[in-house]
Amino acid sequence: MTTEKILDVKDLYVIYRTDEMVCHALNGLSLYIDRGETLGLVGETGAGKTTLALSIMKLLPERIGFVEKGEIYLGDRNIMSCTSADMRLLRGETVSMIFQDPMSSLNPILTIGDQIAEVVELHSNLSKREIDNRVDEILGMVGLPASRKSEFPHQFSGGMQQRVVIAMALACEPQLLLADEPTTALDVTIQAQVLQLMKGLKKKLNTAMLLITHDLGVVAQMCDRVAIIYAGEIIEIGTVGDIFEGENHHPYTVGLFGSIPNIKEDSDRLHPIDGMMPDPANLPEGCKFHTRCTQCIKRCYTEAPRDYSLNSHTIKCHLMASIHGWETT
Ligand code: SF4
């Protein structure tokens, strides 16, 4: 089967600079997503998940967030050399983003029909009547009746608002969808509905997706591959099978899985990962996880591990590489 990279992030370094400090949010992060594929991005708060999505959209906070180094390709286009005008066209048409809180994406004083029409109008030469028909069609796609297009966001429930946001994000059938915790703000039954909807639409439109979440259950259900992020680096990446069923894992991944309750296990306590993520303004030498790792070896304190791979599975850990004799990539 031939694959085509829709997103290719290469050695990306992003900082947030204020008068007081420089925070190193992404530190040489690399990953790719193929056409139609879903990659889950999992990690703790502050690991760099949203910074990556904002970098891909070129929406880092002005005068604070900067790409220091690296490249981001959307298809064959390096967005590092795109102007603001280029990005306005790429957003919606090539890449779209869904945020956690639907109300942060919706304009409270415009009807939902007008908001969807605005997206379609910006990216097409359709007549007013054709745009109107397209709005009805898009609302139908996300299971909302066209008769509600003249209503305002506050007249919809949280789940319905997120459906409208998904409709806007997919209105121009982008090649890549960035979904940043898209169901975290919704209750559990609505979460399942929205995830099912996204899965169906993604398949129908063959859209690739970066699904940012801290919910490993959602990852297992939705993703083809999984990337684990820690302190601005991908420390493990592989297929869902590699991560959920494989035997070899980065110690941080082991800790992540260990901190989830297991209904089949008779246990009095959960096993959280001790310690905190390092201060991004003052990252440690060597492996960034060494301050919390229970399996440190001498070189972990001074030497940053490289990516070691076996087939589709890559881990950034000295110990795993030396035990299993994996190759450097
Ligand atoms: Fe732990 Fe060393 Fe592996 Fe880092 S490189 S995860 S400190 S064993």
PDB file of N, CA and C and ligand atoms in Angstrom, residues 250-251 287 289-290 293 295-297 300 305 317-319, ligand 1:
ATOM      1  N   HIS A 250       8.694   2.672  26.967  1.00  0.00           N
ATOM      2  CA  HIS A 250       9.411   3.708  27.705  1.00  0.00           C
ATOM      3  C   HIS A 250       8.890   3.696  29.147  1.00  0.00           C
ATOM      4  N   PRO A 251       9.758   3.896  30.143  1.00  0.00           N
ATOM      5  CA  PRO A 251       9.285   3.885  31.538  1.00  0.00           C
ATOM      6  C   PRO A 251       8.144   4.878  31.793  1.00  0.00           C
ATOM      7  N   CYS A 287      18.465  12.628  29.847  1.00  0.00           N
ATOM      8  CA  CYS A 287      17.068  12.271  29.577  1.00  0.00           C
ATOM      9  C   CYS A 287      16.166  13.158  30.438  1.00  0.00           C
ATOM     10  N   PHE A 289      13.323  12.700  31.441  1.00  0.00           N
ATOM     11  CA  PHE A 289      12.487  11.941  32.383  1.00  0.00           C
ATOM     12  C   PHE A 289      13.308  11.422  33.568  1.00  0.00           C
ATOM     13  N   HIS A 290      14.642  11.681  33.584  1.00  0.00           N
ATOM     14  CA  HIS A 290      15.477  10.990  34.588  1.00  0.00           C
ATOM     15  C   HIS A 290      15.127  11.393  36.020  1.00  0.00           C
ATOM     16  N   CYS A 293      12.395   8.812  36.766  1.00  0.00           N
ATOM     17  CA  CYS A 293      12.533   7.434  36.277  1.00  0.00           C
ATOM     18  C   CYS A 293      13.122   6.534  37.361  1.00  0.00           C
ATOM     19  N   GLN A 295      14.359   3.639  36.675  1.00  0.00           N
ATOM     20  CA  GLN A 295      15.282   2.684  36.045  1.00  0.00           C
ATOM     21  C   GLN A 295      16.522   3.347  35.474  1.00  0.00           C
ATOM     22  N   CYS A 296      16.811   4.558  35.949  1.00  0.00           N
ATOM     23  CA  CYS A 296      17.956   5.322  35.434  1.00  0.00           C
ATOM     24  C   CYS A 296      19.253   4.523  35.408  1.00  0.00           C
ATOM     25  N   ILE A 297      20.018   4.699  34.353  1.00  0.00           N
ATOM     26  CA  ILE A 297      21.390   4.185  34.354  1.00  0.00           C
ATOM     27  C   ILE A 297      22.308   5.407  34.252  1.00  0.00           C
ATOM     28  N   CYS A 300      22.018   8.230  31.654  1.00  0.00           N
ATOM     29  CA  CYS A 300      20.750   8.976  31.584  1.00  0.00           C
ATOM     30  C   CYS A 300      20.889  10.391  32.139  1.00  0.00           C
ATOM     31  N   PRO A 305      18.849  10.622  25.340  1.00  0.00           N
ATOM     32  CA  PRO A 305      18.688   9.432  24.492  1.00  0.00           C
ATOM     33  C   PRO A 305      18.212   9.803  23.092  1.00  0.00           C
ATOM     34  N   CYS A 317      14.920   5.895  24.752  1.00  0.00           N
ATOM     35  CA  CYS A 317      15.361   5.471  26.086  1.00  0.00           C
ATOM     36  C   CYS A 317      16.649   4.643  25.973  1.00  0.00           C
ATOM     37  N   HIS A 318      17.687   5.051  26.726  1.00  0.00           N
ATOM     38  CA  HIS A 318      18.963   4.320  26.710  1.00  0.00           C
ATOM     39  C   HIS A 318      18.777   2.867  27.142  1.00  0.00           C
ATOM     40  N   LEU A 319      17.995   2.703  28.206  1.00  0.00           N
ATOM     41  CA  LEU A 319      17.875   1.368  28.801  1.00  0.00           C
ATOM     42  C   LEU A 319      17.198   0.388  27.839  1.00  0.00           C
TER      43      LEU A 319
HETATM   44 FE1  SF4 B   1      14.768   6.255  32.326  1.00  0.00          FE
HETATM   45 FE2  SF4 B   1      17.194   6.493  31.316  1.00  0.00          FE
HETATM   46 FE3  SF4 B   1      15.253   5.544  29.818  1.00  0.00          FE
HETATM   47 FE4  SF4 B   1      15.291   8.110  30.504  1.00  0.00          FE
HETATM   48  S1  SF4 B   1      16.777   7.061  29.203  1.00  0.00           S
HETATM   49  S2  SF4 B   1      13.544   6.778  30.537  1.00  0.00           S
HETATM   50  S3  SF4 B   1      16.116   7.999  32.567  1.00  0.00           S
HETATM   51  S4  SF4 B   1      16.091   4.599  31.655  1.00  0.00           S
END
